[in-house]
Amino acid sequence: AGQTDSKPRETSSGRSRFNGDYGIKMTPERLRSLCEVDWPTQGTNWPSQGSYDRSLVASLWANIIKDQGGHPDQIPYIDSWLNVIDNNPPWLKKCRTEQCKIMALRAEIKTGQANKILKKPIYQGPEAEVLAPPPPPPYVPTTVVAPAPNAPPPVGQSASGTRTGGRSRRRTFTLQYIPFSTVDLLNWKTHTPAFAEKPQAMLDLLSSIFAAHEPNWSDCQQLLNTLFTSEERRRINTQAWEYLKENQVPEQEWPNRYPLTDPRWDPNEAGIRATLNTYREILLHGVRRAARKPTDLSRVAAVVQRADESPGDFLERLMEAYRIWTPFDPEAPAHELMVNAAFIGQCAKDIRTKIQKQPGFQGMSRSQIMAIAQKVFEQRGEVEKKEKKQWMKEKAAVIAAAMAHNPGTREVRRSHSETRGRGGGRGQVLGRNQCAVCKQEGHWKDECPQNRG
């Protein structure tokens, strides 16, 4: 972890000038769209944040320039990206050799610069003791017996887990239990938004922990006690049992599927790992259902796209509102058209107009709608410039037409400016030899008989 490729897409669009001889004008907005939306879908394992791995860039480059199924319009961008890596400018060297922030935190705490790097600290625990693997089981010579046809493999024959120590062998294995440390729990709690604020973030955290660590019942209770309030834990347990009820699980089986007290499950026993997997799945369902509030579609309708908000960020906020305020899963295929209609109706006016002009837009997939929305969002600057230029032309034409149809305008203005110095009224235009006092011709106000008294 001594090097990092932090946000190559941002550094490429911000520092390099993609101005090769390609016959087109390349923009950072188009580069960002390709990097985040188009290139990750081309089957080359391209990350949305970009990469400076030459082999990965070369693989994408080959996929774009191929004759059949290639993307000729993207060639200038990927070719420029590859040239930057080959030329290796000084700023790219700095990005590649920059020290990892987490690894450098300890050294920078001494100089008082930690707050400039991370808003929330990464807590460091003591170095973990490296345990030697347990000894292998004793070898007992046995006669090999051919298995019966269609016989299932013995339990644990191919089992493997992340929280294991020792080597996995056929027909037997041993799980090594490593509990969560206080530092792990503190970091998860510090760097994850509260469940009440962003329930999906907490749900994603639990899903990743379950997949990576396969925690037992006690570990799950430790997570619940650390990451949730007492009221949230009560709702989660209630909703977990409601989930079992809706799935027609007999009530007497509920404590076996989702126990509230320690069942003393041993993962090394046959079938217990499957039981633990079932328990964790039910727990996730309970968390997901506890995040929902009483159905209120007006809260979903109130989510509208901000002026400077990208379509992707707006879609994420809209889907979060569906998760919280409705019983619908916005990612389920059955609800895709509903979410798409809400996105079109509540997005910015220019994006909505463009989408509605497409034939059959009601039946478009979400990826098609997002591609159109992203394109409109990136071209906003150019559209605004064209509209302003057109407005200036129309204004100039109106002024020119008014001057052409009223040739006396200049003469009236000139006469008005001359009479203003002689005391003429603001709303009245005097003649060249007209008095401003008696309005008679032949003299000015200084010579008027009415002023001699």
Coordinates of C-alpha atoms in Angstrom, one line a residue:
A1 CA 0.0 0.0 0.0
G2 CA 2.9 2.3 -0.6
Q3 CA 1.5 3.8 -3.8
T4 CA -1.9 4.9 -4.9
D5 CA -3.7 5.8 -8.2
S6 CA -6.1 8.3 -6.6
K7 CA -8.8 9.5 -9.0
P8 CA -6.9 9.3 -12.4
R9 CA -9.9 10.6 -14.2
E10 CA -9.9 13.9 -12.2
T11 CA -6.2 14.4 -12.6
S12 CA -6.3 13.6 -16.3
S13 CA -9.1 16.0 -17.0
G14 CA -7.7 18.7 -14.8
R15 CA -4.0 18.7 -15.7
S16 CA -3.5 17.3 -19.2
R17 CA -4.4 19.0 -22.4
F18 CA -6.0 16.5 -24.8
N19 CA -5.4 18.6 -27.9
G20 CA -3.9 16.1 -30.4
D21 CA -4.4 16.3 -34.1
Y22 CA -7.8 14.5 -34.2
G23 CA -9.9 17.1 -35.9
I24 CA -12.3 17.5 -33.0
K25 CA -12.4 19.6 -29.8
M26 CA -12.1 17.4 -26.7
T27 CA -13.6 18.6 -23.5
P28 CA -13.2 17.4 -19.8
E29 CA -17.0 16.9 -19.6
R30 CA -17.0 14.4 -22.4
L31 CA -13.9 12.6 -20.9
R32 CA -15.6 12.3 -17.6
S33 CA -18.8 10.9 -19.2
L34 CA -16.7 8.3 -21.1
C35 CA -14.7 7.3 -18.1
E36 CA -17.6 7.0 -15.6
V37 CA -20.5 5.8 -17.9
D38 CA -19.3 4.4 -21.2
W39 CA -16.0 2.7 -20.7
P40 CA -17.0 0.6 -17.6
T41 CA -19.6 -1.1 -19.7
Q42 CA -17.2 -2.4 -22.4
G43 CA -16.2 -5.5 -20.7
T44 CA -12.5 -4.6 -20.0
N45 CA -12.9 -4.2 -16.2
W46 CA -12.4 -0.4 -16.5
P47 CA -13.1 1.3 -13.1
S48 CA -15.3 4.3 -13.1
Q49 CA -12.7 6.5 -11.4
G50 CA -10.2 5.7 -14.2
S51 CA -6.8 4.0 -14.1
Y52 CA -3.1 4.6 -15.0
D53 CA -2.5 0.8 -15.4
R54 CA -1.1 0.7 -18.9
S55 CA -2.2 -2.9 -19.6
L56 CA -5.8 -2.0 -18.6
V57 CA -5.7 1.2 -20.8
A58 CA -4.2 -0.7 -23.7
S59 CA -7.0 -3.3 -23.4
L60 CA -9.7 -0.7 -23.5
W61 CA -7.8 1.1 -26.4
A62 CA -7.8 -2.2 -28.4
N63 CA -11.5 -2.7 -27.8
I64 CA -12.4 0.9 -28.9
I65 CA -10.4 0.9 -32.2
K66 CA -11.5 -2.5 -33.5
D67 CA -13.3 -2.6 -36.8
Q68 CA -16.3 -4.6 -35.7
G69 CA -18.1 -3.2 -32.6
G70 CA -15.6 -0.4 -32.0
H71 CA -16.3 3.2 -31.0
P72 CA -14.6 5.6 -33.4
D73 CA -15.9 8.7 -31.7
Q74 CA -14.0 7.7 -28.5
I75 CA -10.6 7.1 -30.1
P76 CA -9.2 10.6 -29.5
Y77 CA -9.9 10.3 -25.8
I78 CA -8.5 6.8 -25.2
D79 CA -5.6 7.5 -27.5
S80 CA -4.7 10.7 -25.6
W81 CA -5.0 8.8 -22.3
L82 CA -2.6 6.2 -23.5
N83 CA -0.2 8.8 -24.8
V84 CA -0.2 10.5 -21.3
I85 CA 0.9 7.2 -19.7
D86 CA 3.6 6.6 -22.3
N87 CA 5.0 10.2 -22.0
N88 CA 4.8 10.0 -18.2
P89 CA 4.8 13.8 -17.5
P90 CA 6.0 15.1 -14.1
W91 CA 2.5 15.5 -12.6
L92 CA 1.7 11.9 -13.4
K93 CA 4.8 10.7 -11.6
K94 CA 3.7 12.7 -8.6
C95 CA 0.3 11.1 -8.6
R96 CA 1.7 7.6 -9.0
T97 CA 4.3 8.0 -6.2
E98 CA 2.1 9.8 -3.7
Q99 CA 2.1 8.1 -0.4
C100 CA -1.1 6.4 0.7
K101 CA -3.1 8.7 3.0
I102 CA -4.0 6.0 5.5
M103 CA -0.4 4.8 5.8
A104 CA 0.9 8.4 6.2
L105 CA -1.6 9.4 8.9
R106 CA 0.6 8.4 11.9
A107 CA 3.5 10.5 10.7
E108 CA 1.4 13.5 9.9
I109 CA -0.4 13.5 13.2
K110 CA 3.0 14.4 14.8
T111 CA 3.1 17.5 12.6
G112 CA -0.5 18.5 13.2
Q113 CA -1.5 18.0 9.6
A114 CA -3.9 15.1 10.0
N115 CA -7.0 17.3 9.8
K116 CA -6.0 18.6 6.4
I117 CA -6.1 15.1 5.0
L118 CA -9.0 13.4 6.6
K119 CA -12.1 15.0 8.2
K120 CA -12.6 11.9 10.3
P121 CA -9.6 10.0 11.7
I122 CA -8.7 6.4 10.9
Y123 CA -8.2 4.7 14.2
Q124 CA -5.1 2.4 14.3
G125 CA -5.2 -0.7 16.5
P126 CA -2.3 -2.7 17.8
E127 CA -0.5 -4.9 15.3
A128 CA -2.3 -8.2 15.0
E129 CA -0.4 -11.2 16.2
V130 CA 0.3 -13.6 13.3
L131 CA -0.9 -17.1 14.4
A132 CA 0.7 -20.2 13.1
P133 CA -1.7 -22.5 11.2
P134 CA -3.1 -25.4 13.2
P135 CA -1.5 -28.7 12.6
P136 CA -3.1 -30.9 9.9
P137 CA -5.3 -33.7 10.9
P138 CA -3.7 -37.1 11.4
Y139 CA -3.4 -39.2 8.3
V140 CA -5.2 -42.5 8.6
P141 CA -4.8 -44.9 5.7
T142 CA -8.2 -45.8 4.4
T143 CA -9.6 -47.8 1.5
V144 CA -10.9 -45.6 -1.2
V145 CA -14.6 -46.3 -1.7
A146 CA -16.3 -45.2 -4.9
P147 CA -19.2 -42.8 -4.2
A148 CA -22.7 -43.9 -5.1
P149 CA -24.1 -42.3 -8.3
N150 CA -25.7 -38.9 -7.8
A151 CA -24.6 -38.9 -4.2
P152 CA -24.1 -35.4 -2.7
P153 CA -20.6 -34.4 -1.6
P154 CA -19.9 -34.7 2.2
V155 CA -20.6 -31.6 4.2
G156 CA -17.6 -29.3 4.4
Q157 CA -15.7 -31.0 1.5
S158 CA -15.4 -27.8 -0.5
A159 CA -16.2 -25.3 2.2
S160 CA -14.1 -22.2 2.5
G161 CA -14.4 -19.0 4.5
T162 CA -12.7 -15.7 5.0
R163 CA -12.3 -16.0 8.7
T164 CA -10.4 -19.2 8.6
G165 CA -6.9 -20.2 9.8
G166 CA -5.0 -23.2 8.5
R167 CA -5.3 -24.9 5.2
S168 CA -8.5 -26.2 3.8
R169 CA -8.5 -29.9 3.0
R170 CA -10.9 -32.3 1.5
R171 CA -13.4 -33.9 3.8
T172 CA -12.4 -31.8 6.8
F173 CA -11.6 -28.2 7.8
T174 CA -11.2 -26.0 10.9
L175 CA -12.5 -22.5 11.3
Q176 CA -10.4 -20.1 13.3
Y177 CA -12.5 -17.5 15.1
I178 CA -11.2 -13.9 15.0
P179 CA -13.6 -11.4 16.7
F180 CA -14.0 -7.8 15.6
S181 CA -11.6 -5.4 17.3
T182 CA -12.7 -2.2 19.0
V183 CA -10.8 -0.3 16.3
D184 CA -12.8 -2.0 13.5
L185 CA -16.1 -1.1 15.2
L186 CA -15.0 2.5 15.9
N187 CA -13.9 3.1 12.3
W188 CA -17.2 1.7 10.9
K189 CA -19.2 3.8 13.2
T190 CA -17.2 6.9 12.5
H191 CA -17.1 6.8 8.8
T192 CA -20.6 5.5 8.0
P193 CA -23.6 7.9 8.1
A194 CA -26.2 7.3 10.8
F195 CA -28.9 4.8 10.0
A196 CA -31.6 7.5 10.4
E197 CA -29.8 9.8 7.9
K198 CA -28.7 7.3 5.2
P199 CA -30.1 3.9 5.8
Q200 CA -28.8 2.5 2.5
A201 CA -25.2 3.4 3.4
M202 CA -25.6 1.4 6.7
L203 CA -27.2 -1.5 4.8
D204 CA -24.3 -1.6 2.3
L205 CA -21.8 -1.6 5.1
L206 CA -23.5 -4.6 6.8
S207 CA -23.7 -6.5 3.5
S208 CA -20.0 -6.0 2.9
I209 CA -19.1 -7.1 6.4
F210 CA -21.2 -10.2 6.2
A211 CA -19.7 -11.2 2.8
A212 CA -16.1 -10.5 3.9
H213 CA -16.1 -11.8 7.5
E214 CA -19.0 -14.2 7.9
P215 CA -19.7 -13.1 11.5
N216 CA -21.4 -15.4 14.0
W217 CA -24.4 -14.5 16.1
S218 CA -22.4 -12.7 18.8
D219 CA -20.5 -10.6 16.2
C220 CA -23.9 -9.6 14.6
Q221 CA -25.1 -8.4 18.0
Q222 CA -21.9 -6.5 18.5
L223 CA -22.5 -4.7 15.2
L224 CA -26.1 -3.9 16.1
N225 CA -25.1 -2.5 19.5
T226 CA -22.4 -0.3 18.0
L227 CA -24.1 1.0 14.8
F228 CA -27.7 1.3 15.8
T229 CA -29.7 2.9 18.6
S230 CA -31.9 0.9 21.0
E231 CA -35.1 1.9 19.2
E232 CA -33.5 1.0 15.8
R233 CA -32.5 -2.4 17.1
R234 CA -36.1 -3.0 18.4
R235 CA -37.5 -2.1 14.9
I236 CA -34.9 -4.4 13.2
N237 CA -35.8 -7.4 15.3
T238 CA -39.5 -6.8 14.9
Q239 CA -39.3 -6.4 11.2
A240 CA -37.1 -9.5 10.9
W241 CA -39.9 -11.6 12.5
E242 CA -42.4 -9.9 10.3
Y243 CA -40.4 -11.0 7.3
L244 CA -40.6 -14.6 8.6
K245 CA -44.3 -14.2 9.1
E246 CA -44.9 -12.9 5.6
N247 CA -42.9 -15.8 4.2
Q248 CA -45.2 -18.3 6.0
V249 CA -42.5 -19.6 8.4
P250 CA -44.2 -21.3 11.3
E251 CA -44.1 -19.2 14.5
Q252 CA -42.4 -21.9 16.5
E253 CA -39.5 -21.8 14.0
W254 CA -38.8 -18.1 14.4
P255 CA -36.4 -18.5 17.4
N256 CA -34.5 -21.1 15.4
R257 CA -34.2 -19.0 12.3
Y258 CA -33.7 -15.6 14.0
P259 CA -32.9 -16.1 17.7
L260 CA -32.9 -13.1 20.1
T261 CA -30.6 -14.9 22.6
D262 CA -27.3 -16.5 22.0
P263 CA -28.0 -20.0 20.4
R264 CA -24.4 -21.1 20.9
W265 CA -24.0 -22.0 17.2
D266 CA -20.6 -23.6 16.4
P267 CA -19.6 -22.9 12.8
N268 CA -17.5 -26.1 12.8
E269 CA -20.6 -28.3 13.1
A270 CA -22.3 -29.7 10.1
G271 CA -25.1 -27.4 8.8
I272 CA -24.4 -24.6 11.2
R273 CA -22.7 -22.4 8.6
A274 CA -25.9 -22.6 6.5
T275 CA -27.9 -21.7 9.5
L276 CA -25.7 -18.7 10.1
N277 CA -26.1 -17.6 6.5
T278 CA -29.9 -17.8 6.9
Y279 CA -29.7 -15.7 10.1
R280 CA -27.6 -13.0 8.4
E281 CA -30.0 -12.8 5.4
I282 CA -33.0 -12.4 7.8
L283 CA -31.1 -9.7 9.7
L284 CA -30.4 -7.8 6.5
H285 CA -34.1 -8.0 5.6
G286 CA -34.9 -6.7 9.0
V287 CA -32.6 -3.7 8.6
R288 CA -34.0 -3.0 5.1
R289 CA -37.6 -3.0 6.3
A290 CA -36.7 -1.0 9.5
A291 CA -35.4 1.8 7.3
R292 CA -38.9 2.3 5.8
K293 CA -41.1 4.9 7.2
P294 CA -44.9 5.2 6.8
T295 CA -45.7 5.3 3.0
D296 CA -45.7 8.9 1.9
L297 CA -45.5 9.4 -1.9
S298 CA -45.4 13.2 -1.5
R299 CA -41.9 12.8 0.0
V300 CA -40.8 11.1 -3.2
A301 CA -42.5 13.7 -5.4
A302 CA -40.7 16.4 -3.5
V303 CA -37.3 15.2 -4.6
V304 CA -36.4 17.3 -7.7
Q305 CA -33.1 17.8 -9.4
R306 CA -31.1 20.8 -8.3
A307 CA -29.6 23.2 -10.9
D308 CA -26.0 22.0 -10.5
E309 CA -26.8 18.3 -9.7
S310 CA -25.7 15.6 -12.0
P311 CA -28.3 13.1 -13.2
G312 CA -26.5 10.3 -11.4
D313 CA -26.6 12.1 -8.0
F314 CA -30.3 13.0 -8.6
L315 CA -31.2 9.4 -9.4
E316 CA -29.5 8.2 -6.2
R317 CA -31.4 10.7 -4.1
L318 CA -34.7 9.6 -5.8
M319 CA -34.0 5.9 -5.2
E320 CA -33.2 6.6 -1.6
A321 CA -36.5 8.4 -1.1
Y322 CA -38.3 5.3 -2.6
R323 CA -36.5 3.0 -0.1
I324 CA -37.4 5.2 2.9
W325 CA -40.9 6.4 2.1
T326 CA -42.4 3.5 0.0
P327 CA -42.5 -0.3 0.3
F328 CA -41.1 -0.5 -3.2
D329 CA -37.5 -1.6 -4.1
P330 CA -36.4 0.9 -6.7
E331 CA -33.7 -1.5 -8.0
A332 CA -36.2 -4.3 -8.7
P333 CA -37.0 -4.8 -12.4
A334 CA -40.7 -4.8 -11.7
H335 CA -40.5 -1.2 -10.5
E336 CA -38.1 0.2 -13.1
L337 CA -40.7 1.9 -15.2
M338 CA -42.2 3.6 -12.1
V339 CA -38.8 5.0 -11.1
N340 CA -38.0 6.0 -14.6
A341 CA -41.3 8.0 -14.9
A342 CA -40.5 9.7 -11.6
F343 CA -37.0 10.6 -12.8
I344 CA -38.4 12.1 -16.1
G345 CA -41.1 14.0 -14.3
Q346 CA -38.8 15.5 -11.6
C347 CA -35.6 16.1 -13.4
A348 CA -34.5 19.5 -14.8
K349 CA -36.6 21.0 -17.5
D350 CA -34.0 20.8 -20.3
I351 CA -33.3 17.1 -19.5
R352 CA -37.0 16.4 -19.4
T353 CA -37.7 18.1 -22.7
K354 CA -35.0 16.2 -24.4
I355 CA -36.1 12.8 -23.1
Q356 CA -39.8 13.5 -24.0
K357 CA -38.8 14.3 -27.6
Q358 CA -37.5 10.7 -28.0
P359 CA -40.0 8.3 -29.6
G360 CA -41.2 5.7 -27.2
F361 CA -39.4 7.3 -24.2
Q362 CA -42.0 5.7 -21.8
G363 CA -40.5 2.3 -22.5
M364 CA -36.8 3.2 -22.5
S365 CA -34.5 1.4 -20.1
R366 CA -32.9 3.2 -17.2
S367 CA -29.5 3.2 -18.9
Q368 CA -30.9 4.8 -22.1
I369 CA -32.6 7.5 -20.1
M370 CA -29.4 8.2 -18.0
A371 CA -27.3 8.4 -21.2
I372 CA -29.6 11.1 -22.6
A373 CA -29.7 13.0 -19.3
Q374 CA -26.0 12.9 -18.9
K375 CA -25.4 14.2 -22.4
V376 CA -27.8 17.1 -21.9
F377 CA -26.2 17.9 -18.5
E378 CA -22.7 18.1 -20.1
Q379 CA -23.8 20.3 -23.0
R380 CA -25.5 22.9 -20.8
G381 CA -22.7 25.4 -21.1
E382 CA -22.7 25.3 -24.9
V383 CA -26.5 25.7 -25.0
E384 CA -26.5 28.7 -22.6
K385 CA -23.9 30.4 -24.8
K386 CA -25.9 29.8 -27.9
E387 CA -29.1 31.1 -26.3
K388 CA -27.4 34.2 -25.0
K389 CA -25.9 34.9 -28.4
Q390 CA -29.3 34.5 -30.1
W391 CA -30.9 36.8 -27.5
M392 CA -28.3 39.5 -28.3
K393 CA -28.9 39.2 -32.0
E394 CA -32.7 39.5 -31.5
K395 CA -32.3 42.5 -29.2
A396 CA -30.1 44.2 -31.8
A397 CA -32.6 43.5 -34.5
V398 CA -35.4 45.0 -32.5
I399 CA -33.5 48.2 -31.8
A400 CA -32.4 48.5 -35.4
A401 CA -36.0 48.1 -36.6
A402 CA -37.3 50.7 -34.1
M403 CA -34.7 53.2 -35.3
A404 CA -35.5 52.5 -39.0
H405 CA -39.3 53.1 -38.5
N406 CA -38.9 56.3 -36.5
P407 CA -36.4 58.6 -38.2
G408 CA -37.5 61.6 -36.1
T409 CA -36.3 60.0 -32.9
R410 CA -32.8 61.6 -33.1
E411 CA -34.2 65.1 -33.8
V412 CA -36.6 64.9 -30.9
R413 CA -33.9 63.8 -28.5
R414 CA -31.6 66.6 -29.7
S415 CA -34.3 69.2 -29.3
H416 CA -35.1 67.9 -25.9
S417 CA -31.5 68.1 -24.8
E418 CA -31.2 71.7 -26.0
T419 CA -34.4 72.9 -24.3
R420 CA -33.5 71.2 -21.0
G421 CA -30.7 73.8 -20.5
R422 CA -33.3 76.6 -21.1
G423 CA -35.6 75.4 -18.4
G424 CA -37.9 73.3 -20.5
G425 CA -40.2 70.9 -18.7
R426 CA -39.3 67.2 -18.6
G427 CA -42.5 66.1 -20.3
Q428 CA -42.7 68.9 -22.9
V429 CA -40.6 69.6 -26.0
L430 CA -40.2 73.3 -26.9
G431 CA -39.6 74.7 -30.3
R432 CA -36.3 76.5 -31.3
N433 CA -37.8 80.0 -30.7
Q434 CA -40.4 79.2 -28.1
C435 CA -40.5 80.7 -24.6
A436 CA -40.5 78.2 -21.7
V437 CA -42.7 80.5 -19.6
C438 CA -45.5 81.8 -21.8
K439 CA -45.0 79.3 -24.6
Q440 CA -45.1 82.1 -27.2
E441 CA -42.9 82.2 -30.3
G442 CA -40.3 84.8 -30.9
H443 CA -38.4 85.0 -27.6
W444 CA -36.9 82.9 -24.8
K445 CA -37.8 83.0 -21.1
D446 CA -35.1 85.5 -20.2
E447 CA -36.8 88.0 -22.5
C448 CA -40.4 87.1 -21.5
P449 CA -42.5 90.0 -20.4
Q450 CA -44.0 87.9 -17.6
N451 CA -40.6 87.6 -15.9
R452 CA -40.1 91.4 -15.8
G453 CA -42.4 92.0 -12.9

